[in-house]
Amino acid sequence: MGVKPAGKPHYEFLGPPGAAFIVFVLPLLTYATVFFCNDVSGCPAPGLLSPSTLSLEKLKSQIPWPEEGLLGLFDAGVFCWTLSFYGASLLLHFVLPGDEVDGVVLSNGGRHHYKFNAWSSAMLIMAGLAVGTAIQGADFVVWTFIWDKFPQLVTANLAIAYALSAAVYLASFSIPHPGQPNPDNRELAPGGCTGNILYDFFIGRELNPRFKLPGWIPIAGGQVLDVKVFMEIRPGLLGYIILDLAFIAHQYKEHGYVTDSILLITLFQALYVFDSLYMEPAILTTIDIIADGFGFMLAFGDIVWVPFIYSLPARYLAVYPLSLGFTGITAVLGIQAVGYYIFRSSNNQKNRFRTNPSDPRVSHLETITTETGSKLIVSGWWGRARHINYLGDWIMGFSYCTPTGVAGYVIHSYTNPVTGAVTRELTQGPARGWGMIFTYFYIVYFAVLLVHRELRDEEKCQKKYGKDYERYCKRVRWRIIPGVY
């Protein structure tokens, strides 16, 4: 079994209390965005605007609360179909050819081997969705299933996140002791074995949990699955875009047209996702893969938080269409272009330098050589700020929210006394502006996330490089925003 490192535990995220908050409270926050910004009564639900007269029963009537109560949040059929999506992605990973790549050198001197084919897998899945849409249009069963079973989809993915986190936590105790044969190069994550069960479950005890599939499994038998890399790139990221497409289909089905705002958001997010899928091998040099264990933090983030929170602006526009016009489109495109240029150019520069410093595109960069032999870039993008890619990432994220404008709407339902037909009218009314709590939540959260990530990166680099990193920081003063922070 794995050996707990000696010494005082080092905690991040405020230690066990912070871990408890993320493990137990963030899932509730995810549900809150589903219920309180909805297509039943409004965004936010009108009762929330008058808290003095709000009751639990009144709130339930204004949100998509299941008739069965809490038990209705879980649907066995939805869970099975969700597992089928994961299974299809797994099958494509094993069956399709891909780029064969060795990972970075591990602390034990070994290296893991990877096969990358997320791009071709995604293209096949998207082609299948395109065929279904061509045949059935906005009534394609995948799109209607996602919209009609949205709270249950959250539950299904949340259950998978909890179960997978528990599985890799328990499996981590089978890591060989130092000196014992370790042919699979398994190792504990530097910060994931504090001895506090909740914290280790959250942060991830094993650095790279990998499972070898039994030989009797057709096609994939005997192959190895790297859980962290698979979850980081495949089901959640692609699922994020599939949700956006379902929201476009719903907007068309309900209103008879598709707005430029929802198309722009989906285009931007698809660009981000498919760029990540195409550049999949670059993930091997990220802090998530190199230093972080795989636990609830990454599992929940990958398949619950990212798809269901990041797609919230598109879900809002599916119910309340908004037209930007030429001026609005131009402004939003400009924001996205600037962010993407900074993000992709800086990441490409770093990845090229790490994989091949002799590449003519990066060989001219000025560096500082540390005592460990590593080289820290002090010119080009990385001479402007130590985490300049985070700035580009945040700017892109801002363009995901701005197409929702000054958000908020109320749904008024009228019943024709003769025909019994129900007519729905959407107005902003008193909800105007309050909906921004939901549609702009992503960018506020993302800023906090990036600053926190930057602080973690700084701490790890300081420990790794010592005085050399202090020398580097004097040379590259700014953290994320040149001249500001």
Coordinates of C-alpha atoms in Angstrom, one line a residue:
M1 CA 0.0 0.0 0.0
G2 CA 1.1 3.6 -0.4
V3 CA 3.3 5.2 2.2
K4 CA 2.3 8.5 3.9
P5 CA 5.1 11.0 3.6
A6 CA 6.6 12.2 6.9
G7 CA 6.2 15.7 8.1
K8 CA 3.5 18.2 8.8
P9 CA 0.6 18.0 6.3
H10 CA 0.5 20.9 3.8
Y11 CA -3.1 21.9 3.1
E12 CA -4.5 24.0 0.2
F13 CA -8.1 25.3 -0.2
L14 CA -8.2 26.2 3.5
G15 CA -7.6 22.6 4.4
P16 CA -10.3 20.2 5.6
P17 CA -13.0 23.0 6.0
G18 CA -12.4 24.2 2.5
A19 CA -12.5 20.6 1.2
A20 CA -15.8 20.0 3.0
F21 CA -17.3 23.2 1.5
I22 CA -16.4 22.1 -2.1
V23 CA -17.4 18.4 -1.6
F24 CA -20.8 19.2 0.0
V25 CA -21.8 22.8 -0.8
L26 CA -20.7 23.3 -4.4
P27 CA -23.0 20.5 -5.7
L28 CA -25.9 22.4 -4.0
L29 CA -24.8 25.6 -5.7
T30 CA -24.9 23.8 -9.0
Y31 CA -28.5 22.7 -8.3
A32 CA -29.3 26.3 -7.3
T33 CA -28.3 27.6 -10.7
V34 CA -30.6 25.0 -12.3
F35 CA -33.6 25.7 -10.1
F36 CA -33.4 29.5 -9.5
C37 CA -32.7 30.4 -13.2
N38 CA -35.3 28.4 -15.0
D39 CA -38.0 28.2 -17.7
V40 CA -40.9 27.8 -15.3
S41 CA -41.1 31.3 -13.7
G42 CA -38.0 33.3 -14.6
C43 CA -34.4 34.1 -13.9
P44 CA -34.2 34.5 -11.0
A45 CA -37.4 32.9 -9.8
P46 CA -39.7 35.8 -8.9
G47 CA -40.1 34.7 -5.3
L48 CA -36.4 35.4 -4.7
L49 CA -37.0 39.0 -5.5
S50 CA -39.5 39.3 -2.6
P51 CA -37.8 37.3 0.2
S52 CA -40.2 38.7 2.9
T53 CA -43.2 36.8 1.3
L54 CA -41.2 33.8 0.2
S55 CA -42.2 30.4 1.4
L56 CA -40.8 26.9 0.6
E57 CA -44.1 25.9 -1.2
K58 CA -44.1 29.1 -3.2
L59 CA -40.5 28.6 -4.3
K60 CA -41.2 25.0 -5.3
S61 CA -44.0 26.1 -7.5
Q62 CA -41.6 28.5 -9.3
I63 CA -38.8 26.1 -10.0
P64 CA -38.5 22.7 -11.9
W65 CA -38.9 20.8 -8.7
P66 CA -39.7 17.1 -9.3
E67 CA -43.2 15.9 -8.3
E68 CA -41.5 13.0 -6.4
G69 CA -39.4 15.5 -4.3
L70 CA -35.8 14.8 -3.7
L71 CA -36.0 11.3 -5.0
G72 CA -37.1 12.7 -8.3
L73 CA -33.7 14.2 -8.8
F74 CA -32.3 10.8 -9.6
D75 CA -33.5 8.9 -12.6
A76 CA -32.2 5.4 -13.3
G77 CA -32.7 5.8 -17.0
V78 CA -30.9 9.1 -17.2
F79 CA -28.0 7.6 -15.1
C80 CA -27.7 4.7 -17.6
W81 CA -27.8 6.9 -20.6
T82 CA -25.1 9.1 -19.0
L83 CA -23.0 6.0 -18.4
S84 CA -23.5 5.0 -22.0
F85 CA -22.1 8.4 -23.1
Y86 CA -19.0 7.7 -21.0
G87 CA -18.8 4.2 -22.3
A88 CA -19.0 5.4 -25.9
S89 CA -16.2 7.9 -25.3
L90 CA -14.1 5.1 -23.6
L91 CA -14.7 2.8 -26.5
L92 CA -13.6 5.4 -29.1
H93 CA -10.5 6.1 -27.0
F94 CA -9.4 2.5 -27.1
V95 CA -10.5 1.6 -30.7
L96 CA -9.4 4.6 -32.7
P97 CA -5.8 5.2 -33.6
G98 CA -4.0 8.1 -31.9
D99 CA -0.8 9.9 -31.2
E100 CA 1.5 7.8 -29.0
V101 CA 3.3 10.1 -26.5
D102 CA 5.4 9.6 -23.4
G103 CA 4.6 11.8 -20.4
V104 CA 7.0 13.8 -18.3
V105 CA 9.6 12.1 -16.1
L106 CA 8.0 11.1 -12.8
S107 CA 9.7 11.5 -9.4
N108 CA 10.5 7.8 -9.4
G109 CA 12.3 8.1 -12.7
G110 CA 9.6 6.4 -14.8
R111 CA 7.3 7.7 -17.5
H112 CA 3.7 6.9 -18.4
H113 CA 2.7 6.3 -22.0
Y114 CA -0.4 7.8 -23.5
K115 CA -2.5 7.5 -26.6
F116 CA -4.3 10.7 -27.6
N117 CA -7.3 10.7 -30.0
A118 CA -9.8 13.0 -28.3
W119 CA -10.1 15.0 -31.5
S120 CA -11.1 12.1 -33.8
S121 CA -13.4 10.7 -31.0
A122 CA -15.2 14.0 -30.7
M123 CA -15.6 14.4 -34.4
L124 CA -17.3 11.0 -34.7
I125 CA -19.7 11.9 -31.8
M126 CA -20.5 15.2 -33.3
A127 CA -21.1 13.7 -36.7
G128 CA -23.6 11.3 -35.1
L129 CA -25.4 14.3 -33.4
A130 CA -25.4 16.1 -36.8
V131 CA -27.0 13.2 -38.5
G132 CA -29.7 12.9 -35.8
T133 CA -30.4 16.6 -36.0
A134 CA -30.6 16.5 -39.8
I135 CA -33.3 13.8 -39.5
Q136 CA -35.3 15.1 -36.6
G137 CA -34.3 18.7 -36.3
A138 CA -34.8 20.4 -33.0
D139 CA -36.9 17.4 -31.8
F140 CA -33.8 15.2 -32.0
V141 CA -34.1 12.9 -29.0
V142 CA -30.7 13.9 -27.6
W143 CA -31.6 17.6 -27.5
T144 CA -35.1 17.0 -25.9
F145 CA -33.7 14.5 -23.5
I146 CA -31.1 17.0 -22.2
W147 CA -33.6 19.8 -21.8
D148 CA -36.4 17.7 -20.2
K149 CA -34.1 15.8 -17.8
F150 CA -31.6 18.5 -17.0
P151 CA -31.7 18.3 -13.1
Q152 CA -31.4 14.5 -13.4
L153 CA -28.4 14.9 -15.7
V154 CA -26.7 17.0 -13.0
T155 CA -27.4 14.2 -10.4
A156 CA -26.1 11.4 -12.7
N157 CA -22.8 13.2 -13.3
L158 CA -22.5 14.2 -9.7
A159 CA -23.0 10.5 -8.7
I160 CA -20.3 9.5 -11.1
A161 CA -17.9 12.1 -9.6
Y162 CA -18.5 10.9 -6.1
A163 CA -18.2 7.2 -7.0
L164 CA -15.0 7.7 -9.1
S165 CA -13.4 9.8 -6.4
A166 CA -14.1 7.1 -3.9
A167 CA -12.7 4.4 -6.2
V168 CA -9.4 6.1 -6.9
Y169 CA -9.0 7.0 -3.2
L170 CA -9.4 3.4 -2.2
A171 CA -7.2 2.2 -5.0
S172 CA -4.4 4.5 -3.9
F173 CA -3.7 2.3 -0.9
S174 CA -2.4 -0.4 -3.1
I175 CA 0.5 1.7 -4.3
P176 CA 3.7 -0.3 -3.6
H177 CA 6.0 0.7 -0.8
P178 CA 9.4 2.3 -1.8
G179 CA 11.8 -0.5 -2.7
Q180 CA 9.0 -2.9 -3.8
P181 CA 8.4 -3.7 -7.5
N182 CA 6.5 -0.9 -9.1
P183 CA 6.2 -1.7 -12.9
D184 CA 3.3 0.6 -13.4
N185 CA 5.2 3.6 -11.9
R186 CA 2.4 4.4 -9.5
E187 CA 3.0 7.2 -7.0
L188 CA 1.3 9.3 -4.4
A189 CA 0.4 13.0 -5.2
P190 CA 2.7 15.4 -3.2
G191 CA -0.2 17.0 -1.4
G192 CA -2.7 14.2 -1.4
C193 CA -1.7 12.0 1.6
T194 CA -2.2 14.2 4.7
G195 CA -4.0 11.5 6.6
N196 CA -7.2 13.5 6.7
I197 CA -9.7 11.3 4.9
L198 CA -12.0 14.0 3.6
Y199 CA -9.2 16.3 2.4
D200 CA -7.3 13.4 0.7
F201 CA -10.5 12.3 -0.9
F202 CA -11.0 15.8 -2.2
I203 CA -7.5 16.7 -3.4
G204 CA -6.6 13.3 -4.7
R205 CA -4.3 10.8 -3.1
E206 CA -2.8 9.1 -6.2
L207 CA -1.0 11.3 -8.7
N208 CA -2.0 9.4 -11.9
P209 CA -4.5 6.7 -11.1
R210 CA -4.5 4.2 -14.0
F211 CA -6.5 1.0 -14.5
K212 CA -5.7 -1.9 -16.7
L213 CA -8.8 -3.3 -18.3
P214 CA -9.4 -7.1 -17.8
G215 CA -8.3 -9.2 -20.8
W216 CA -11.7 -10.6 -21.3
I217 CA -13.2 -7.2 -22.4
P218 CA -13.6 -7.2 -26.2
I219 CA -11.4 -4.9 -28.1
A220 CA -10.1 -2.9 -25.1
G221 CA -9.0 -5.9 -23.0
G222 CA -5.5 -5.4 -21.5
Q223 CA -5.3 -1.7 -22.4
V224 CA -4.6 0.9 -19.7
L225 CA -6.9 3.9 -18.9
D226 CA -5.3 7.0 -17.3
V227 CA -8.3 8.2 -15.4
K228 CA -7.1 11.8 -14.8
V229 CA -6.2 12.5 -18.5
F230 CA -9.4 10.9 -19.7
M231 CA -11.7 12.9 -17.4
E232 CA -9.8 16.1 -17.9
I233 CA -10.3 16.2 -21.6
R234 CA -13.1 14.0 -22.8
P235 CA -16.6 13.6 -21.2
G236 CA -16.9 17.0 -19.5
L237 CA -15.5 19.2 -22.1
L238 CA -17.3 17.6 -25.0
G239 CA -20.5 17.4 -22.8
Y240 CA -20.2 21.1 -22.3
I241 CA -20.6 21.8 -26.0
I242 CA -23.3 19.2 -26.4
L243 CA -25.3 21.1 -23.7
D244 CA -24.9 24.3 -25.6
L245 CA -26.2 22.6 -28.8
A246 CA -29.2 21.3 -26.9
F247 CA -29.9 24.9 -25.7
I248 CA -29.7 26.2 -29.3
A249 CA -32.2 23.4 -30.4
H250 CA -34.5 24.4 -27.6
Q251 CA -34.4 28.1 -28.5
Y252 CA -35.3 27.2 -32.1
K253 CA -38.1 24.9 -31.0
E254 CA -39.7 27.4 -28.6
H255 CA -39.2 30.6 -30.5
G256 CA -38.8 29.6 -34.2
Y257 CA -35.4 31.2 -34.6
V258 CA -31.8 31.2 -33.3
T259 CA -30.2 34.4 -32.1
D260 CA -26.7 35.7 -32.8
S261 CA -26.0 35.8 -29.0
I262 CA -26.4 32.1 -28.4
L263 CA -24.6 31.2 -31.6
L264 CA -21.7 33.4 -30.5
I265 CA -21.4 31.9 -27.1
T266 CA -21.5 28.4 -28.5
L267 CA -19.0 29.3 -31.2
F268 CA -16.6 30.7 -28.6
Q269 CA -16.9 27.8 -26.2
A270 CA -16.7 25.3 -29.1
L271 CA -13.5 27.0 -30.3
Y272 CA -12.0 26.7 -26.7
V273 CA -13.1 23.0 -26.3
F274 CA -12.1 21.7 -29.8
D275 CA -8.8 23.6 -29.6
S276 CA -8.2 21.7 -26.3
L277 CA -9.1 18.4 -27.9
Y278 CA -6.9 19.1 -30.9
M279 CA -4.0 20.1 -28.7
E280 CA -4.6 17.2 -26.3
P281 CA -0.9 16.2 -25.8
A282 CA -0.2 19.6 -24.4
I283 CA -2.1 18.6 -21.3
L284 CA 0.9 16.6 -20.1
T285 CA 2.7 19.8 -19.2
T286 CA -0.1 21.3 -17.1
I287 CA 0.0 21.5 -13.4
D288 CA -3.1 19.3 -13.1
I289 CA -1.3 16.4 -14.6
I290 CA 2.2 17.1 -13.3
A291 CA 1.5 17.9 -9.6
D292 CA -2.2 17.4 -8.7
G293 CA -3.7 14.1 -7.6
F294 CA -7.0 13.0 -9.0
G295 CA -9.8 13.3 -6.4
F296 CA -13.2 14.9 -6.0
M297 CA -11.8 18.3 -6.9
L298 CA -10.9 17.3 -10.4
A299 CA -13.7 14.8 -10.9
F300 CA -16.4 17.2 -9.9
G301 CA -14.8 20.1 -11.8
D302 CA -14.4 18.0 -15.0
I303 CA -17.9 16.6 -15.3
V304 CA -20.2 18.7 -13.2
W305 CA -18.9 22.2 -12.6
V306 CA -17.5 22.8 -16.1
P307 CA -20.3 21.6 -18.3
F308 CA -23.3 22.7 -16.1
I309 CA -22.0 26.0 -14.8
Y310 CA -20.0 27.2 -17.9
S311 CA -23.0 26.5 -20.2
L312 CA -25.4 28.6 -18.0
P313 CA -25.3 31.7 -20.3
A314 CA -26.4 29.6 -23.3
R315 CA -29.2 28.0 -21.2
Y316 CA -30.4 31.5 -20.2
L317 CA -30.5 32.6 -23.9
A318 CA -32.4 29.4 -24.8
V319 CA -35.3 30.8 -22.8
Y320 CA -34.8 34.5 -23.2
P321 CA -33.5 35.2 -26.7
L322 CA -31.4 38.3 -27.2
S323 CA -30.2 39.9 -30.4
L324 CA -26.8 41.7 -30.4
G325 CA -26.8 43.3 -33.9
F326 CA -23.7 44.2 -35.8
T327 CA -22.2 46.5 -33.1
G328 CA -22.7 44.0 -30.4
I329 CA -21.3 41.1 -32.4
T330 CA -18.3 43.1 -33.3
A331 CA -17.6 44.1 -29.7
V332 CA -17.9 40.5 -28.5
L333 CA -15.8 39.1 -31.3
G334 CA -13.1 41.6 -30.5
I335 CA -13.0 40.5 -26.8
Q336 CA -12.8 36.9 -27.8
A337 CA -10.1 37.4 -30.4
V338 CA -7.8 39.2 -28.0
G339 CA -8.3 36.6 -25.2
Y340 CA -7.8 33.6 -27.6
Y341 CA -4.6 35.2 -29.1
I342 CA -3.0 35.7 -25.7
F343 CA -4.1 32.3 -24.4
R344 CA -3.1 30.1 -27.4
S345 CA 0.1 32.0 -28.3
S346 CA 1.4 31.9 -24.8
N347 CA 0.5 28.2 -24.2
N348 CA 2.0 27.2 -27.5
Q349 CA 5.2 29.0 -26.7
K350 CA 5.5 27.3 -23.3
N351 CA 4.7 23.8 -24.7
R352 CA 7.1 24.1 -27.6
F353 CA 9.9 25.2 -25.3
R354 CA 9.3 22.4 -22.9
T355 CA 9.1 19.7 -25.6
N356 CA 11.9 21.0 -27.9
P357 CA 13.9 24.1 -26.8
S358 CA 15.7 23.9 -30.2
D359 CA 12.5 24.7 -32.1
P360 CA 13.3 27.8 -34.1
R361 CA 10.0 29.4 -32.9
V362 CA 11.3 29.4 -29.3
S363 CA 15.1 28.9 -29.5
H364 CA 15.6 32.7 -29.4
L365 CA 13.8 33.1 -26.0
E366 CA 15.9 34.4 -23.1
T367 CA 16.0 32.1 -20.0
I368 CA 17.3 31.8 -16.5
T369 CA 18.9 28.4 -15.7
T370 CA 18.2 27.1 -12.2
E371 CA 20.3 24.9 -9.9
T372 CA 18.1 21.9 -10.9
G373 CA 19.0 22.5 -14.6
S374 CA 15.6 23.7 -15.5
K375 CA 15.2 26.9 -17.6
L376 CA 12.7 29.6 -16.8
I377 CA 11.6 31.8 -19.8
V378 CA 12.1 35.5 -19.1
S379 CA 11.2 36.9 -22.6
G380 CA 8.4 36.6 -25.1
W381 CA 5.0 36.1 -23.6
W382 CA 6.4 34.7 -20.4
G383 CA 8.6 37.8 -19.9
R384 CA 5.4 39.9 -19.7
A385 CA 3.8 38.0 -16.8
R386 CA 4.5 34.8 -15.0
H387 CA 1.0 33.5 -15.8
I388 CA 0.1 35.5 -18.9
N389 CA -2.0 32.6 -20.3
Y390 CA -4.5 33.1 -17.4
L391 CA -5.2 36.6 -18.6
G392 CA -6.1 35.3 -22.1
D393 CA -8.3 32.6 -20.5
W394 CA -10.2 35.2 -18.4
I395 CA -10.7 37.6 -21.3
M396 CA -12.2 34.7 -23.4
G397 CA -14.4 33.8 -20.5
F398 CA -15.7 37.4 -20.3
S399 CA -16.9 37.1 -23.9
Y400 CA -19.0 34.0 -22.9
C401 CA -21.1 36.2 -20.6
T402 CA -21.5 39.5 -22.4
P403 CA -23.9 38.2 -25.0
T404 CA -26.5 37.8 -22.2
G405 CA -26.5 41.6 -21.7
V406 CA -28.3 43.0 -18.7
A407 CA -29.9 39.7 -17.8
G408 CA -33.1 38.7 -16.0
Y409 CA -36.6 37.8 -17.0
V410 CA -40.0 36.9 -15.6
I411 CA -42.4 34.4 -17.3
H412 CA -46.1 35.3 -17.2
S413 CA -48.5 32.5 -18.1
Y414 CA -52.0 33.2 -19.4
T415 CA -54.7 30.6 -19.9
N416 CA -57.4 31.2 -22.5
P417 CA -60.7 30.6 -20.7
V418 CA -62.3 29.3 -23.9
T419 CA -59.7 27.1 -25.4
G420 CA -57.6 26.3 -22.3
A421 CA -54.5 27.1 -24.3
V422 CA -51.6 28.5 -22.2
T423 CA -49.7 31.5 -23.5
R424 CA -46.3 32.5 -22.1
E425 CA -45.0 36.0 -22.2
L426 CA -41.4 36.9 -21.1
T427 CA -40.6 40.3 -19.8
Q428 CA -37.6 41.6 -17.8
G429 CA -39.6 43.7 -15.4
P430 CA -38.2 43.6 -11.8
A431 CA -35.8 40.8 -12.7
R432 CA -33.8 43.0 -15.0
G433 CA -30.2 43.0 -13.8
W434 CA -30.7 40.3 -11.2
G435 CA -30.2 37.6 -13.8
M436 CA -26.6 38.7 -14.1
I437 CA -26.0 36.9 -10.8
F438 CA -26.3 33.7 -12.9
T439 CA -25.2 34.7 -16.4
Y440 CA -22.0 36.5 -15.1
F441 CA -21.3 34.2 -12.2
Y442 CA -18.8 32.2 -14.4
I443 CA -16.5 35.2 -14.9
V444 CA -16.4 36.2 -11.3
Y445 CA -15.8 32.6 -10.2
F446 CA -13.2 32.2 -13.0
A447 CA -11.3 35.2 -11.8
V448 CA -11.1 33.8 -8.3
L449 CA -10.1 30.4 -9.6
L450 CA -7.3 31.8 -11.8
V451 CA -5.9 33.9 -8.9
H452 CA -6.0 30.9 -6.6
R453 CA -4.4 28.7 -9.2
E454 CA -1.7 31.3 -9.7
L455 CA -1.0 31.4 -6.0
R456 CA -0.7 27.6 -5.9
D457 CA 1.6 27.7 -8.9
E458 CA 3.8 30.3 -7.3
E459 CA 4.1 28.3 -4.1
K460 CA 5.1 25.1 -5.9
C461 CA 7.6 27.0 -8.1
Q462 CA 9.1 28.7 -5.0
K463 CA 9.6 25.3 -3.3
K464 CA 11.0 23.7 -6.5
Y465 CA 13.4 26.5 -7.5
G466 CA 14.1 28.4 -4.3
K467 CA 16.4 31.4 -4.7
D468 CA 16.3 30.9 -8.5
Y469 CA 12.6 31.6 -8.5
E470 CA 13.1 34.7 -6.4
R471 CA 15.6 35.9 -9.1
Y472 CA 13.1 35.0 -11.8
C473 CA 10.3 37.0 -10.0
K474 CA 12.5 40.1 -9.9
R475 CA 13.0 39.7 -13.6
V476 CA 9.4 39.0 -14.4
R477 CA 7.5 41.2 -11.9
W478 CA 3.9 40.8 -12.9
R479 CA 1.8 37.7 -12.0
I480 CA -1.1 37.8 -14.5
I481 CA -1.8 41.3 -15.8
P482 CA 1.3 43.2 -16.9
G483 CA 1.5 46.5 -15.1
V484 CA -1.5 45.7 -12.8
Y485 CA -1.1 42.4 -10.9

